[in-house]
Amino acid sequence: MRDSNREWVFAERPDGEPDMDSFELRESDVPSPKHGEVLVRVRYLSVDPYMRGRMRDAESYAEPWTVGDPMEGAVVGEVVESKTDAYEAGDLVTGNGTWADYSVLDADEVAPVDPSVASPEAYLGVLGMPGRTAYFGLLDIGEPKPGDTVVVSGAAGAVGSVVGQIAKLNGCRVVGFAGTDEKVEWLTEDLGFDAAINYDDVDDYRSALDDAAPGGVDVYFDNVGGPITDAVFTKLNLDARVAVCGQIAHYNDESVPSGPRKLPQLIAARARVQGLLVGDYAPRFAEASEQLAEWVATGEITHRETVVDGLENAPDAFLGLFSGDNIGKQVVGVSEPGGE
C-alpha cells in the first residue's frame, strides 16, 4: 500500500472542447474510511461522455463539479480496509469513487465484482452503467419486436454495442454507425450486426441508410445526435420509437447548433421520441444486472474494453472519447508508478 494517494481534481471549466488545463494531479494522504465505508485500491476507473456536462456551471441531471473537487466516476477496486460487515479486505467491488489510487466508497452503494463471470473492467461497461442503459433504453423505450429494424449511432461504444446485441437477441435487423473500418468490422463480424456504416467514409447518410435499412427504421437508439440523427429521422417508419441516450456530437458546443427541423417528420410516422436517464430505473437495476450477466456468461453478448494504462493518463482517456479512440468501453487501468 502506498504512503500517499494520487488524485485528479477538476482544475478549470473548459470553453468548448476540454483539454489538459481542466485537470490537475495532486498528491495527499491515503484517506481513511468511516463507519459504513470501505477503502479500495482502485484497479479500474471509468471515463464517460456524461462527465463533460458536469464540467459546465449549469443545472443538469448530473450535479456540476466544483473547481477543485476530485474527479468522480465509477470504479472497480480491491478492498484494503473495511468499516462494514458486508465486505472484507481482498474483496473486489464496484461503485462510485474518484480518479485516484485509493478511494473511499459507501458500502451501501457498492456491488461485488465476480471475475468468474467477466473480467473486472467489464463491470464498468456491459455489467455496469452502460449495460444497464442499453438494456432499459432499448427494451423499455425502443420496445423492439421481431422483424424490426433497429439503428444505433455510436454503435461501437460501451452502450451502443450492447444495444445492438440485445436487439439481435430480440430478432431485429440491426444497423450501426461507427467511425472506423475496424469498428465496422467488429460490429458486423464479431457482434452480429446486419450492417454498419462508417460515417467518416460516407458523404450522404440518407443514401447509406437506404442501402443498410431498405425497409426504413422502426427503432433508433441515439447516442450521438448531429447529422446522423438528422438522416435517421427521415427514415422513421410508422409508430417508430426513438430513445435519446446521448448527444456527444454537441457536448462541446458553446451555443445551440441549428439544423434540420425534426418535429414535422414525426407527424406522419406518429413516432415517439423519449429521453433516457438510466438512474430512473434504479429500482430495477438488479433485473438488468442479472440478465446481462447471464447473457455474458453464455456468450450471447460479447464485450470489449479499451484499457488506457496508468492513472496519470486518465485525462487523455477521457478526452479520447471525443475523437472516438475507444472500441467498446473506455476505462483506465490504475497501477502503482512503475507497475505492480
Short mmCIF file of C-alpha atoms in Angstrom, two decimals:
data_model
loop_
_atom_site.label_atom_id
_atom_site.label_comp_id
_atom_site.label_asym_id
_atom_site.label_seq_id
_atom_site.Cartn_x
_atom_site.Cartn_y
_atom_site.Cartn_z
CA MET A 1 0.00 0.00 0.00
CA ARG A 2 1.32 3.41 -0.98
CA ASP A 3 2.10 6.02 1.66
CA SER A 4 0.34 8.72 -0.37
CA ASN A 5 -2.57 8.99 -2.76
CA ARG A 6 -2.54 10.49 -6.23
CA GLU A 7 -5.89 12.04 -7.19
CA TRP A 8 -7.09 14.03 -10.19
CA VAL A 9 -9.09 17.18 -9.42
CA PHE A 10 -11.21 19.40 -11.64
CA ALA A 11 -8.96 22.41 -12.20
CA GLU A 12 -10.72 24.66 -14.72
CA ARG A 13 -14.02 24.89 -16.60
CA PRO A 14 -13.37 24.46 -20.32
CA ASP A 15 -14.62 26.64 -23.14
CA GLY A 16 -15.62 24.30 -25.93
CA GLU A 17 -13.61 21.10 -26.08
CA PRO A 18 -11.79 20.39 -22.80
CA ASP A 19 -8.03 19.96 -22.66
CA MET A 20 -5.41 19.18 -20.03
CA ASP A 21 -5.93 22.58 -18.38
CA SER A 22 -9.15 21.18 -16.90
CA PHE A 23 -7.25 18.60 -14.82
CA GLU A 24 -4.65 18.67 -12.06
CA LEU A 25 -2.97 15.70 -10.41
CA ARG A 26 -2.48 16.19 -6.68
CA GLU A 27 -0.91 14.02 -4.02
CA SER A 28 -2.17 13.71 -0.45
CA ASP A 29 -2.55 11.23 2.38
CA VAL A 30 -4.41 8.00 1.77
CA PRO A 31 -7.99 8.57 3.03
CA SER A 32 -9.47 6.59 5.93
CA PRO A 33 -12.94 5.03 5.76
CA LYS A 34 -15.60 5.85 8.32
CA HIS A 35 -18.33 3.56 9.65
CA GLY A 36 -20.26 2.06 6.73
CA GLU A 37 -17.47 2.75 4.22
CA VAL A 38 -14.70 0.81 2.52
CA LEU A 39 -11.30 1.98 1.32
CA VAL A 40 -10.45 0.45 -2.04
CA ARG A 41 -7.29 0.27 -4.07
CA VAL A 42 -8.65 1.44 -7.43
CA ARG A 43 -7.91 -1.07 -10.19
CA TYR A 44 -10.01 0.44 -12.98
CA LEU A 45 -11.85 3.72 -13.33
CA SER A 46 -14.46 4.73 -15.87
CA VAL A 47 -14.41 7.74 -18.19
CA ASP A 48 -17.79 8.57 -19.75
CA PRO A 49 -19.23 11.21 -22.10
CA TYR A 50 -21.76 12.44 -19.49
CA MET A 51 -18.83 13.81 -17.48
CA ARG A 52 -18.50 16.65 -19.99
CA GLY A 53 -21.83 18.00 -18.75
CA ARG A 54 -20.53 18.03 -15.18
CA MET A 55 -17.80 20.43 -16.29
CA ARG A 56 -20.40 23.11 -17.06
CA ASP A 57 -21.59 25.54 -14.42
CA ALA A 58 -25.20 24.86 -15.31
CA GLU A 59 -28.08 22.87 -13.90
CA SER A 60 -28.40 19.41 -15.41
CA TYR A 61 -29.37 15.87 -14.49
CA ALA A 62 -25.84 15.34 -13.10
CA GLU A 63 -24.62 17.83 -10.49
CA PRO A 64 -21.86 20.09 -11.85
CA TRP A 65 -18.38 19.64 -10.48
CA THR A 66 -16.93 22.46 -8.40
CA VAL A 67 -13.48 23.61 -9.42
CA GLY A 68 -11.01 21.99 -7.04
CA ASP A 69 -13.17 18.92 -6.39
CA PRO A 70 -11.90 15.40 -7.15
CA MET A 71 -12.91 13.89 -10.48
CA GLU A 72 -15.60 11.29 -9.81
CA GLY A 73 -16.91 8.24 -11.61
CA ALA A 74 -17.45 4.52 -11.42
CA VAL A 75 -14.51 2.44 -10.24
CA VAL A 76 -13.58 -1.18 -9.66
CA GLY A 77 -11.34 -1.64 -6.66
CA GLU A 78 -9.95 -4.09 -4.14
CA VAL A 79 -10.99 -3.50 -0.54
CA VAL A 80 -7.96 -2.75 1.64
CA GLU A 81 -9.83 -1.54 4.73
CA SER A 82 -13.46 -2.09 5.66
CA LYS A 83 -15.69 -0.41 8.24
CA THR A 84 -18.67 -2.64 7.48
CA ASP A 85 -19.52 -6.30 7.93
CA ALA A 86 -20.63 -6.52 4.28
CA TYR A 87 -17.11 -6.54 2.82
CA GLU A 88 -13.64 -7.52 3.92
CA ALA A 89 -10.10 -6.87 2.74
CA GLY A 90 -9.41 -8.53 -0.59
CA ASP A 91 -12.97 -8.27 -1.93
CA LEU A 92 -13.40 -6.80 -5.40
CA VAL A 93 -16.21 -4.26 -5.59
CA THR A 94 -17.57 -1.59 -7.92
CA GLY A 95 -19.13 1.73 -7.01
CA ASN A 96 -18.81 5.47 -7.38
CA GLY A 97 -15.36 6.74 -6.43
CA THR A 98 -12.67 9.15 -7.56
CA TRP A 99 -9.89 9.19 -10.15
CA ALA A 100 -7.27 8.12 -7.64
CA ASP A 101 -5.04 5.35 -6.37
CA TYR A 102 -7.27 4.89 -3.32
CA SER A 103 -10.90 5.88 -2.92
CA VAL A 104 -13.45 5.66 -0.11
CA LEU A 105 -16.81 4.17 -1.14
CA ASP A 106 -20.15 4.00 0.66
CA ALA A 107 -20.67 0.30 1.36
CA ASP A 108 -24.43 0.61 0.81
CA GLU A 109 -23.81 1.78 -2.75
CA VAL A 110 -21.25 -0.75 -3.94
CA ALA A 111 -21.72 -4.15 -5.55
CA PRO A 112 -19.46 -7.20 -5.62
CA VAL A 113 -17.38 -7.99 -8.69
CA ASP A 114 -17.23 -11.64 -9.73
CA PRO A 115 -14.22 -12.30 -12.03
CA SER A 116 -15.63 -15.74 -12.87
CA VAL A 117 -18.45 -14.04 -14.79
CA ALA A 118 -16.37 -11.45 -16.64
CA SER A 119 -13.13 -9.52 -16.31
CA PRO A 120 -13.26 -6.81 -13.62
CA GLU A 121 -13.19 -3.96 -16.13
CA ALA A 122 -16.41 -5.30 -17.69
CA TYR A 123 -18.21 -4.16 -14.54
CA LEU A 124 -17.66 -0.60 -15.76
CA GLY A 125 -19.14 -1.46 -19.16
CA VAL A 126 -21.52 -4.23 -20.14
CA LEU A 127 -22.11 -5.21 -16.49
CA GLY A 128 -22.22 -1.62 -15.26
CA MET A 129 -24.00 1.62 -16.05
CA PRO A 130 -23.54 1.41 -19.85
CA GLY A 131 -25.00 -2.10 -20.00
CA ARG A 132 -27.99 -1.12 -17.89
CA THR A 133 -28.50 1.96 -20.07
CA ALA A 134 -28.61 -0.23 -23.17
CA TYR A 135 -30.94 -2.73 -21.51
CA PHE A 136 -33.58 -0.30 -20.32
CA GLY A 137 -33.25 2.15 -23.20
CA LEU A 138 -33.80 -0.47 -25.87
CA LEU A 139 -36.31 -2.77 -24.14
CA ASP A 140 -38.42 -0.19 -22.30
CA ILE A 141 -38.26 2.76 -24.69
CA GLY A 142 -37.41 1.09 -28.00
CA GLU A 143 -39.79 -1.84 -27.44
CA PRO A 144 -38.16 -3.95 -30.19
CA LYS A 145 -40.24 -6.58 -31.94
CA PRO A 146 -39.04 -9.44 -34.14
CA GLY A 147 -38.51 -8.16 -37.67
CA ASP A 148 -37.97 -4.53 -36.60
CA THR A 149 -35.04 -2.59 -37.98
CA VAL A 150 -33.01 -1.02 -35.18
CA VAL A 151 -30.44 1.68 -35.97
CA VAL A 152 -27.81 2.61 -33.39
CA SER A 153 -25.50 5.62 -33.52
CA GLY A 154 -22.23 5.39 -31.63
CA ALA A 155 -22.68 1.66 -32.16
CA ALA A 156 -19.11 0.65 -31.30
CA GLY A 157 -19.20 2.39 -27.92
CA ALA A 158 -19.98 0.99 -24.50
CA VAL A 159 -23.75 1.50 -24.77
CA GLY A 160 -24.32 1.10 -28.49
CA SER A 161 -22.51 -2.21 -28.79
CA VAL A 162 -24.76 -3.73 -26.14
CA VAL A 163 -27.90 -2.19 -27.64
CA GLY A 164 -27.24 -3.84 -30.98
CA GLN A 165 -26.65 -7.25 -29.45
CA ILE A 166 -29.81 -7.12 -27.34
CA ALA A 167 -31.72 -6.10 -30.47
CA LYS A 168 -30.35 -9.15 -32.29
CA LEU A 169 -31.44 -11.35 -29.36
CA ASN A 170 -34.93 -9.93 -29.92
CA GLY A 171 -35.00 -10.91 -33.58
CA CYS A 172 -34.29 -7.50 -35.11
CA ARG A 173 -32.29 -6.32 -38.09
CA VAL A 174 -29.54 -4.12 -36.65
CA VAL A 175 -27.64 -1.31 -38.34
CA GLY A 176 -24.87 0.62 -36.60
CA PHE A 177 -22.99 3.85 -37.25
CA ALA A 178 -19.31 3.90 -36.26
CA GLY A 179 -16.23 5.92 -37.17
CA THR A 180 -13.58 3.50 -38.47
CA ASP A 181 -13.34 0.42 -40.64
CA GLU A 182 -12.03 -1.52 -37.64
CA LYS A 183 -15.16 -0.65 -35.67
CA VAL A 184 -17.42 -1.53 -38.59
CA GLU A 185 -15.72 -4.91 -38.89
CA TRP A 186 -16.09 -5.54 -35.14
CA LEU A 187 -19.81 -4.75 -35.30
CA THR A 188 -20.56 -6.98 -38.27
CA GLU A 189 -18.05 -9.81 -37.80
CA ASP A 190 -17.97 -10.16 -34.00
CA LEU A 191 -21.23 -8.70 -32.70
CA GLY A 192 -23.57 -9.87 -35.45
CA PHE A 193 -24.86 -6.51 -36.70
CA ASP A 194 -26.52 -6.92 -40.09
CA ALA A 195 -24.90 -3.78 -41.46
CA ALA A 196 -22.66 -0.97 -40.27
CA ILE A 197 -21.85 2.42 -41.76
CA ASN A 198 -18.50 4.18 -41.38
CA TYR A 199 -19.70 7.75 -41.02
CA ASP A 200 -16.24 9.12 -41.84
CA ASP A 201 -16.32 7.44 -45.25
CA VAL A 202 -19.89 8.43 -46.19
CA ASP A 203 -20.97 11.79 -47.57
CA ASP A 204 -24.69 11.03 -47.76
CA TYR A 205 -26.05 9.32 -44.65
CA ARG A 206 -29.56 9.09 -46.07
CA SER A 207 -28.35 7.18 -49.09
CA ALA A 208 -26.27 4.90 -46.89
CA LEU A 209 -29.37 4.16 -44.82
CA ASP A 210 -31.33 3.34 -47.98
CA ASP A 211 -28.83 0.55 -48.57
CA ALA A 212 -28.40 -0.61 -44.96
CA ALA A 213 -32.02 -0.25 -43.86
CA PRO A 214 -34.11 -0.51 -47.06
CA GLY A 215 -37.29 -1.12 -45.08
CA GLY A 216 -36.91 2.04 -43.01
CA VAL A 217 -36.24 2.43 -39.28
CA ASP A 218 -38.51 1.12 -36.54
CA VAL A 219 -36.25 1.86 -33.56
CA TYR A 220 -33.49 4.44 -33.35
CA PHE A 221 -31.13 4.43 -30.37
CA ASP A 222 -29.38 7.79 -30.47
CA ASN A 223 -26.04 8.19 -28.72
CA VAL A 224 -24.66 10.92 -30.95
CA GLY A 225 -27.08 13.49 -32.40
CA GLY A 226 -25.95 15.74 -35.24
CA PRO A 227 -26.17 14.89 -38.96
CA ILE A 228 -26.59 11.16 -38.34
CA THR A 229 -29.75 11.78 -36.36
CA ASP A 230 -30.98 14.24 -38.98
CA ALA A 231 -30.68 11.50 -41.59
CA VAL A 232 -32.27 8.75 -39.49
CA PHE A 233 -35.34 10.88 -38.75
CA THR A 234 -36.14 10.99 -42.46
CA LYS A 235 -36.32 7.16 -42.49
CA LEU A 236 -38.60 6.57 -39.48
CA ASN A 237 -41.41 4.09 -40.09
CA LEU A 238 -44.96 4.30 -38.80
CA ASP A 239 -45.01 4.11 -34.98
CA ALA A 240 -41.22 4.26 -34.76
CA ARG A 241 -39.61 4.65 -31.34
CA VAL A 242 -36.57 6.84 -30.67
CA ALA A 243 -34.52 6.58 -27.47
CA VAL A 244 -32.33 9.65 -26.96
CA CYS A 245 -29.45 8.48 -24.79
CA GLY A 246 -26.62 10.85 -25.68
CA GLN A 247 -25.66 13.75 -27.94
CA ILE A 248 -21.88 13.61 -27.90
CA ALA A 249 -21.73 15.49 -31.21
CA HIS A 250 -22.93 18.57 -29.29
CA TYR A 251 -21.33 18.22 -25.85
CA ASN A 252 -18.56 20.71 -26.62
CA ASP A 253 -20.80 23.25 -28.38
CA GLU A 254 -20.87 26.65 -26.72
CA SER A 255 -24.09 27.66 -28.49
CA VAL A 256 -27.13 25.72 -29.65
CA PRO A 257 -26.44 24.46 -33.20
CA SER A 258 -29.05 24.91 -35.88
CA GLY A 259 -30.05 22.16 -38.25
CA PRO A 260 -32.98 20.45 -39.94
CA ARG A 261 -36.27 20.75 -38.06
CA LYS A 262 -37.12 17.23 -36.99
CA LEU A 263 -40.56 17.58 -35.43
CA PRO A 264 -42.55 17.65 -38.70
CA GLN A 265 -41.03 14.27 -39.60
CA LEU A 266 -42.65 12.75 -36.50
CA ILE A 267 -46.19 13.60 -37.54
CA ALA A 268 -46.77 11.26 -40.46
CA ALA A 269 -44.79 8.49 -38.76
CA ARG A 270 -46.57 9.06 -35.43
CA ALA A 271 -43.14 8.38 -33.98
CA ARG A 272 -42.36 8.57 -30.29
CA VAL A 273 -39.17 10.24 -29.02
CA GLN A 274 -38.16 9.79 -25.40
CA GLY A 275 -35.11 10.86 -23.44
CA LEU A 276 -33.28 8.28 -21.37
CA LEU A 277 -31.63 8.59 -17.95
CA VAL A 278 -30.66 5.22 -16.56
CA GLY A 279 -30.94 6.47 -12.98
CA ASP A 280 -34.72 6.48 -13.38
CA TYR A 281 -34.54 2.68 -13.47
CA ALA A 282 -32.59 2.27 -10.23
CA PRO A 283 -35.29 0.10 -8.57
CA ARG A 284 -34.83 -2.39 -11.43
CA PHE A 285 -31.02 -2.42 -11.66
CA ALA A 286 -30.86 -5.94 -10.22
CA GLU A 287 -33.07 -7.20 -13.05
CA ALA A 288 -30.77 -5.76 -15.69
CA SER A 289 -27.59 -6.87 -13.97
CA GLU A 290 -28.82 -10.45 -13.62
CA GLN A 291 -29.92 -10.72 -17.25
CA LEU A 292 -26.79 -9.06 -18.63
CA ALA A 293 -24.56 -11.33 -16.54
CA GLU A 294 -26.42 -14.36 -17.90
CA TRP A 295 -26.01 -13.20 -21.50
CA VAL A 296 -22.29 -12.55 -20.94
CA ALA A 297 -21.75 -15.90 -19.21
CA THR A 298 -23.43 -17.80 -22.05
CA GLY A 299 -21.59 -15.84 -24.74
CA GLU A 300 -24.80 -14.36 -26.15
CA ILE A 301 -23.37 -10.90 -25.55
CA THR A 302 -19.77 -10.10 -26.39
CA HIS A 303 -18.00 -7.18 -24.77
CA ARG A 304 -14.78 -5.29 -25.31
CA GLU A 305 -12.91 -2.72 -23.23
CA THR A 306 -10.26 -0.28 -24.36
CA VAL A 307 -7.91 -0.02 -21.38
CA VAL A 308 -5.66 3.03 -21.08
CA ASP A 309 -2.88 2.15 -18.64
CA GLY A 310 -1.88 4.47 -15.83
CA LEU A 311 -3.74 6.86 -13.55
CA GLU A 312 -1.59 9.63 -14.98
CA ASN A 313 -3.28 9.06 -18.36
CA ALA A 314 -6.89 9.35 -17.12
CA PRO A 315 -7.48 12.81 -18.68
CA ASP A 316 -6.15 11.58 -22.03
CA ALA A 317 -8.54 8.63 -21.84
CA PHE A 318 -11.46 10.98 -21.18
CA LEU A 319 -10.50 13.37 -23.98
CA GLY A 320 -10.13 10.40 -26.32
CA LEU A 321 -13.87 9.78 -26.09
CA PHE A 322 -14.48 12.87 -28.22
CA SER A 323 -12.19 11.68 -31.00
CA GLY A 324 -13.55 8.12 -30.96
CA ASP A 325 -10.36 6.48 -29.70
CA ASN A 326 -12.20 3.64 -27.97
CA ILE A 327 -13.81 0.46 -29.15
CA GLY A 328 -16.33 -0.71 -26.59
CA LYS A 329 -15.92 0.73 -23.10
CA GLN A 330 -13.08 3.16 -22.39
CA VAL A 331 -11.52 2.54 -18.97
CA VAL A 332 -8.30 3.43 -17.18
CA GLY A 333 -6.18 0.74 -15.55
CA VAL A 334 -4.68 2.12 -12.36
CA SER A 335 -1.34 0.78 -11.16
CA GLU A 336 1.44 1.91 -8.88
CA PRO A 337 4.02 4.18 -10.58
CA GLY A 338 6.43 1.81 -12.29
CA GLY A 339 3.87 -1.03 -12.22
CA GLU A 340 2.99 -3.61 -9.58
#
